[in-house]
Coordinates of C-alpha atoms and ligand atoms in Angstrom, one line a residue:
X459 CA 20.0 -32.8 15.2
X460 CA 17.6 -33.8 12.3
X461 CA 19.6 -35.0 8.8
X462 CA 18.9 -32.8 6.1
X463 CA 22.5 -32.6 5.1
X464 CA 23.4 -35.7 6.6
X465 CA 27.1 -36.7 4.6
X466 CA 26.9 -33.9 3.7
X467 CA 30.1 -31.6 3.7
X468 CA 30.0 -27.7 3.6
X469 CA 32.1 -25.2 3.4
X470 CA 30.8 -21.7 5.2
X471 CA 32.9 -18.4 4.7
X472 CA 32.7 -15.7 7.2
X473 CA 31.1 -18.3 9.6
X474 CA 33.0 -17.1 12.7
X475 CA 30.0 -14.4 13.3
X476 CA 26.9 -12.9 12.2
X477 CA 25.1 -15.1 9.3
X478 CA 27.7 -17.2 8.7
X479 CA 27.9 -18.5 12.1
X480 CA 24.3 -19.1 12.3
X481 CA 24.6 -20.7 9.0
X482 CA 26.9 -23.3 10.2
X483 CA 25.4 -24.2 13.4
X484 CA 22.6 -24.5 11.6
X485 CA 24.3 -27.1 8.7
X486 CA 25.8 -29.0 11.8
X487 CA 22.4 -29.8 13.2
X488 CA 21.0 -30.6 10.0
X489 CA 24.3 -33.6 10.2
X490 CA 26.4 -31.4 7.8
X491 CA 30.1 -31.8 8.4
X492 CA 31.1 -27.9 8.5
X493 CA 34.3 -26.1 7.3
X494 CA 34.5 -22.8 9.4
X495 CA 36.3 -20.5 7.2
X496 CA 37.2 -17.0 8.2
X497 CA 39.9 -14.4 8.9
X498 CA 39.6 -14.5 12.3
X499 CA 40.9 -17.9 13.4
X500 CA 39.9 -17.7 17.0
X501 CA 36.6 -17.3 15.8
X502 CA 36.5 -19.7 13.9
X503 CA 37.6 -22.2 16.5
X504 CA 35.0 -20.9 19.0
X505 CA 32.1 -21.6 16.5
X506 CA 33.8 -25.2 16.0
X507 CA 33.5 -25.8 19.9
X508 CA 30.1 -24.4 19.9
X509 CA 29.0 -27.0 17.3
X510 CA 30.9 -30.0 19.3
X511 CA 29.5 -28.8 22.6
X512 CA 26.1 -28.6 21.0
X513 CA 26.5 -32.4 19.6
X514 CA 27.5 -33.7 23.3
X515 CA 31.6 -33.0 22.1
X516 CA 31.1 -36.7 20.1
X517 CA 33.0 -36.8 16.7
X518 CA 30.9 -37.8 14.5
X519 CA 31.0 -40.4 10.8
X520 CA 31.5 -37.3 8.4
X521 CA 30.5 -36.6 5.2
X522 CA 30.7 -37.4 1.6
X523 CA 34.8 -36.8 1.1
X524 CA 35.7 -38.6 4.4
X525 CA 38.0 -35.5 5.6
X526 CA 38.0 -33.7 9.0
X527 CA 37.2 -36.3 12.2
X528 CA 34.5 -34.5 14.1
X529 CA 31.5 -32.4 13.2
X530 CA 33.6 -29.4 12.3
X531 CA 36.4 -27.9 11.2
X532 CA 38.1 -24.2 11.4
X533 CA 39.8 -23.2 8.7
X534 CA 41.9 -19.1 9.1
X535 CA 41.8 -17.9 5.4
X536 CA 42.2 -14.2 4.0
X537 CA 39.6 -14.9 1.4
X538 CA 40.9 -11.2 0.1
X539 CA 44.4 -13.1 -1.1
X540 CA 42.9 -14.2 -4.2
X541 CA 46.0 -15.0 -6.0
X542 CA 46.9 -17.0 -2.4
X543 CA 43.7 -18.4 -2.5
X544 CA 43.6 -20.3 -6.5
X545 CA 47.2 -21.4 -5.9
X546 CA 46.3 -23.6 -2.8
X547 CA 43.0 -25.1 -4.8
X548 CA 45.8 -26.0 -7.6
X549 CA 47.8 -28.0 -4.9
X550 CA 44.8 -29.1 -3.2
X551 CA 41.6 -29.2 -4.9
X552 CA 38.1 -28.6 -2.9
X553 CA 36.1 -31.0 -2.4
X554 CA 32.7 -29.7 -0.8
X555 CA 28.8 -30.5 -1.6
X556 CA 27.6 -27.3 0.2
X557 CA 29.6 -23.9 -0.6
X558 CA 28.2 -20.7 1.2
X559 CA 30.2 -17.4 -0.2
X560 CA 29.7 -15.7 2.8
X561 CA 32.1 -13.6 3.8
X562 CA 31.6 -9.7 3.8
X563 CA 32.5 -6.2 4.5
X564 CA 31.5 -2.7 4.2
X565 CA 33.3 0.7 3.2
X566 CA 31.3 3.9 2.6
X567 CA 32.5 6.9 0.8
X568 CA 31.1 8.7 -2.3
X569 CA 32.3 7.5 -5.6
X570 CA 34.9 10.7 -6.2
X571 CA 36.8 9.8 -2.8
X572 CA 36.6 6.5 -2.8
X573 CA 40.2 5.0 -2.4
X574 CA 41.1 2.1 -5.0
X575 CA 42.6 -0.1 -2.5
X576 CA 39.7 -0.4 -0.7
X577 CA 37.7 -0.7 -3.8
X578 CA 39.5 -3.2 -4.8
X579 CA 39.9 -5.4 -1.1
X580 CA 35.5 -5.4 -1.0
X581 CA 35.5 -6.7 -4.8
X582 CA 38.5 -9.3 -3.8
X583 CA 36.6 -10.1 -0.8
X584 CA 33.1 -10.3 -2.1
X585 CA 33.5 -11.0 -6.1
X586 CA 36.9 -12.4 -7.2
X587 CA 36.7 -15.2 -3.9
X588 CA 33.4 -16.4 -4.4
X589 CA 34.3 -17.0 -8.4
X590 CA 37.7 -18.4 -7.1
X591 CA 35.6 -20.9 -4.3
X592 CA 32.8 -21.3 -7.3
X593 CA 36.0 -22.1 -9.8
X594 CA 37.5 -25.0 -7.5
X595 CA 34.4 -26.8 -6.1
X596 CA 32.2 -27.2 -8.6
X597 CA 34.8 -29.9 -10.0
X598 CA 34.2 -32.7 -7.4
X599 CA 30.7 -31.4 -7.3
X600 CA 30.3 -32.4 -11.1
X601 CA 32.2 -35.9 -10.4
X602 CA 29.1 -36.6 -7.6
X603 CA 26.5 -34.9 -10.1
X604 CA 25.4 -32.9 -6.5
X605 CA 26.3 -29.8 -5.4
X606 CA 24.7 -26.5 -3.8
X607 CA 26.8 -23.1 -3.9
X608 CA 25.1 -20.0 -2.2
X609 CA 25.9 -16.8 -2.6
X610 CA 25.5 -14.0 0.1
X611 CA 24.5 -11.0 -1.7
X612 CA 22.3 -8.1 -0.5
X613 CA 19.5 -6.2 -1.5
X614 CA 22.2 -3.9 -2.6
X615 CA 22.7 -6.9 -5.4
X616 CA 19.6 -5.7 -6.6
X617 CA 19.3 -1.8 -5.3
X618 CA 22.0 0.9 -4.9
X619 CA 22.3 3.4 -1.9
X620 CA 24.7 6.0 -2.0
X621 CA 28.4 5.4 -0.5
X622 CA 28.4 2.3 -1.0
X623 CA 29.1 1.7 -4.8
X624 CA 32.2 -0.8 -4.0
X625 CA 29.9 -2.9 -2.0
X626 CA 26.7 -2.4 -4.3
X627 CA 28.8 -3.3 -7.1
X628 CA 30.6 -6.3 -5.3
X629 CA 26.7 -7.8 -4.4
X630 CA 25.6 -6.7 -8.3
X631 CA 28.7 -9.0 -9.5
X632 CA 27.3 -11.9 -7.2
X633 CA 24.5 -11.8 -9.2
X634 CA 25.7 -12.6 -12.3
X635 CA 28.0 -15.0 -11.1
X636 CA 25.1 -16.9 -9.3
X637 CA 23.3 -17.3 -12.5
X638 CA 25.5 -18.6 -14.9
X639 CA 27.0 -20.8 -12.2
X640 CA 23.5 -22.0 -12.2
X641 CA 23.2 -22.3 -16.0
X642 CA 26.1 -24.3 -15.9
X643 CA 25.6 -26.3 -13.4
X644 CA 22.1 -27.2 -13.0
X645 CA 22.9 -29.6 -16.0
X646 CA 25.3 -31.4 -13.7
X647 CA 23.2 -31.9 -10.3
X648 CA 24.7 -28.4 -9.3
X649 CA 22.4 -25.2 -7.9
X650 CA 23.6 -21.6 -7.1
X651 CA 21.3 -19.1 -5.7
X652 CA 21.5 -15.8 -4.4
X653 CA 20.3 -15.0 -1.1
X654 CA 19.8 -11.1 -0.6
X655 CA 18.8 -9.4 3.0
X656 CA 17.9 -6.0 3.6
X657 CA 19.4 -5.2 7.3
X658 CA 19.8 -8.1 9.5
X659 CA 19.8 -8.0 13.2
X660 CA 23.7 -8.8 13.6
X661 CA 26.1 -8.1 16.4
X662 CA 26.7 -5.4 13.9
X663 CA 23.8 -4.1 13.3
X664 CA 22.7 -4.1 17.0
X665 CA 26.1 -2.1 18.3
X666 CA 25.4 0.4 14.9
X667 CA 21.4 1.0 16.6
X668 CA 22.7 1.5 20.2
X669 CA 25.8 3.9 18.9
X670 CA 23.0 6.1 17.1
X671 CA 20.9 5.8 19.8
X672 CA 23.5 7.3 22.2
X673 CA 24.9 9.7 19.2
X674 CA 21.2 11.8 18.5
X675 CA 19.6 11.2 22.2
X676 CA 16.8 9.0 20.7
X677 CA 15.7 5.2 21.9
X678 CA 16.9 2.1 20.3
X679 CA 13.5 1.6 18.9
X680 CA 13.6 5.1 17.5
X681 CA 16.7 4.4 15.4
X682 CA 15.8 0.6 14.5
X683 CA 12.8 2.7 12.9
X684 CA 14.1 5.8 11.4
X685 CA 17.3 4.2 10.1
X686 CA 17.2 0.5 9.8
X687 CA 13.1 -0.1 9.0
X688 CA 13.1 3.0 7.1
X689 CA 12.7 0.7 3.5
X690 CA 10.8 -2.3 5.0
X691 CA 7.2 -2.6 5.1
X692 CA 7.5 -5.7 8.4
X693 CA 8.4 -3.5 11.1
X694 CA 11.1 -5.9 12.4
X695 CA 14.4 -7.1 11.5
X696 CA 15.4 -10.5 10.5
X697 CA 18.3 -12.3 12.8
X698 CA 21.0 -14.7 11.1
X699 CA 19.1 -17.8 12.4
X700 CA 16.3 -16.4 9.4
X701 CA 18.9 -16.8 6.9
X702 CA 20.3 -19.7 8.0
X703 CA 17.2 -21.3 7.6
X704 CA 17.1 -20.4 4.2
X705 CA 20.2 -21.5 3.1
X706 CA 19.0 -25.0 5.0
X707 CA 16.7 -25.0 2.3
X708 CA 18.4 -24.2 -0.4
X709 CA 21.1 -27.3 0.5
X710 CA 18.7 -29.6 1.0
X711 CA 17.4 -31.8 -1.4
X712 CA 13.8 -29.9 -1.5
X713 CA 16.0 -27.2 -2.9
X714 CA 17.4 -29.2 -6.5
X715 CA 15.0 -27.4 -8.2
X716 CA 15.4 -23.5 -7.1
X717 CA 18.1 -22.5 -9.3
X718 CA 19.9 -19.2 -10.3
X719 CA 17.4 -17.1 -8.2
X720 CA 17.3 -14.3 -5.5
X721 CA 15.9 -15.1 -2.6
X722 CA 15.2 -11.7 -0.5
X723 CA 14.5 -11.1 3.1
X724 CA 14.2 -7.7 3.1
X725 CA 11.0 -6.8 4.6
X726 CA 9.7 -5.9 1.6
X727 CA 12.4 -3.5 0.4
X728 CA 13.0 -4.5 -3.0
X729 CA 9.2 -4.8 -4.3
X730 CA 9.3 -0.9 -4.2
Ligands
LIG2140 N1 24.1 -8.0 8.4 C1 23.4 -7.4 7.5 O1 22.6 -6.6 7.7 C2 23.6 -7.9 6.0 C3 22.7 -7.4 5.1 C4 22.8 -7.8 3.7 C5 23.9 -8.6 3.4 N2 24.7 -9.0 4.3 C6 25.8 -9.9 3.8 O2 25.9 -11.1 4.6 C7 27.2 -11.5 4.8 C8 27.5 -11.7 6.2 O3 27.3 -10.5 6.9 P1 27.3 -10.4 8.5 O4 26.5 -9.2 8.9 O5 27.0 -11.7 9.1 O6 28.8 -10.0 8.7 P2 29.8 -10.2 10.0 O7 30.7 -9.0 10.0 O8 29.0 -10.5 11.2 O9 30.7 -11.5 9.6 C9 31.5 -11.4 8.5 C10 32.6 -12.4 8.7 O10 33.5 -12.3 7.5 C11 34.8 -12.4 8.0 N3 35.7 -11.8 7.0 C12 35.9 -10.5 6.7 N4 36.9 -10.3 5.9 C13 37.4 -11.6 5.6 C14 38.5 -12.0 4.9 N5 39.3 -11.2 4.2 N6 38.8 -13.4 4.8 C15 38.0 -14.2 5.5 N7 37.0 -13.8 6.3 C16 36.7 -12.5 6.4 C17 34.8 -11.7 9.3 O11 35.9 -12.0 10.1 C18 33.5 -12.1 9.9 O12 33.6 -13.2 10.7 C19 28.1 -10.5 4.1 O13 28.4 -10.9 2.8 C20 27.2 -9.3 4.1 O14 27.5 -8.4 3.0 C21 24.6 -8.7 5.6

């Protein structure tokens, strides 16, 4: 463990897999006190043992607000019960340093069939949660005149493919969110950035490339290329530990001065 975000207390959502569970391993070795936040509570708790096994199971002197006794903590949450969601900060207000919207999904169908519900659950999921998260932390991140909120987004923040115009609209609305969060806040000791991959070499991902393998008869190499690479000039995937890294950076006090930007790992994807 080295102390980047030592006292430091962070809330990660959709940190039971993928990004978000690199992410907060990653904030736990940095001495981050993590809040594990996702759907899936099981998940959750197995990424909260993995960080205690990984600090030799020793609770640990947490963070900034004093709350939670070792280095982690899992919290189950629908992020997409929005309404569920601002009524608990009015009972019980957030009090994080580090906030990392996380929390995703996907839904592909062409504008003319796409069914409203599900419309509507990404842009719970993925818009109105991270402005409701946004909403009750920044607050106690004002009182400390500190505070880093990170937003998930995509290169679909910034491109469109077809199909996916809940989701490509969801990441678009991150963006704006991220920078007038940032015009507000960076006043106040506050940051928000975007961070916004191309494909990312997820459990995911990697079950979608052997699936297609198996599906049109060709190697996994062959799909990862034709499918996966097919916008990136790096011939090679990022994995969540790449992100992760970033959003290190983007907590840590080297980051007070990146603000209201989108940081892509993309391979190149969105210079064309
Ligand atoms: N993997 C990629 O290639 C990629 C590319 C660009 C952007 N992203 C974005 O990065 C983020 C993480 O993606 P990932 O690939 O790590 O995803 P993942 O599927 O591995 O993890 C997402 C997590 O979110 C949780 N989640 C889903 N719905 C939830 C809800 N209603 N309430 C609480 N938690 C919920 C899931 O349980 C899961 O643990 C997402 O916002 C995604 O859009 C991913």
């Amino acid at each position: 463990m080295t102390d980047l975000l030592k006292n430091r207390r962070a809330l990660v959502t959709g940190a039971a897999s993928g990004i978000g569970r690199a992410t907060a391993l990653a904030f736990a070795r940095e001495g981050a006190h993590v809040i594990v936040a996702d759907r899936d509570g099981g998940g959750a708790e197995a990424v909260v043992a993995e960080i205690a096994a990984a600090e030799g199971g020793a609770p640990e002197a947490p963070c900034a607000s004093d709350a939670g006794g070792g280095p982690a903590e899992a919290w189950e949450v629908d992020l997409a019960d929005t309404d569920a969601l601002e009524a608990r900060f009015a009972e019980q207000p957030l009090d994080v340093d580090v906030l990392v919207n996380n929390a995703g999904i996907q839904r592909i169908h062409p504008v003319e069939e796409f069914p409203l519900e599900e419309w509507r659950l990404i842009n719970r999921l993925m818009l109105e949660s991270p402005f409701v998260l946004t909403k009750a932390a920044l607050p106690a991140m004002y009182r400390r005149g500190w505070g880093r909120i990170i937003n998930l987004s995509s290169v679909h923040g910034l491109r469109a493919s077809a199909h996916k115009s809940a989701y490509v609209a969801a990441k678009h609305g991150v963006m704006g969110l991220t920078k007038t969060t940032a015009l507000e806040g960076g006043p106040r000791g506050v940051t928000c950035n975007a961070i916004n991959p191309g494909y990312v070499l997820t459990p995911l991902v990697q079950n979608q490339v052997a699936d297609l393998a198996a599906q049109r008869g060709i190697s996994e190499d062959a799909v990862l290329d034709e499918v996966f690479l097919e916008h990136s000039a790096v011939p090679s995937l990022p994995v969540p530990e790449d992100v992760a890294a970033i959003c290190v950076l983007l907590a840590s006090e080297a980051g007070r001065a990146i603000n209201g930007a989108a940081h892509s790992i993309d391979g190149g994807w969105s210079a064309q």
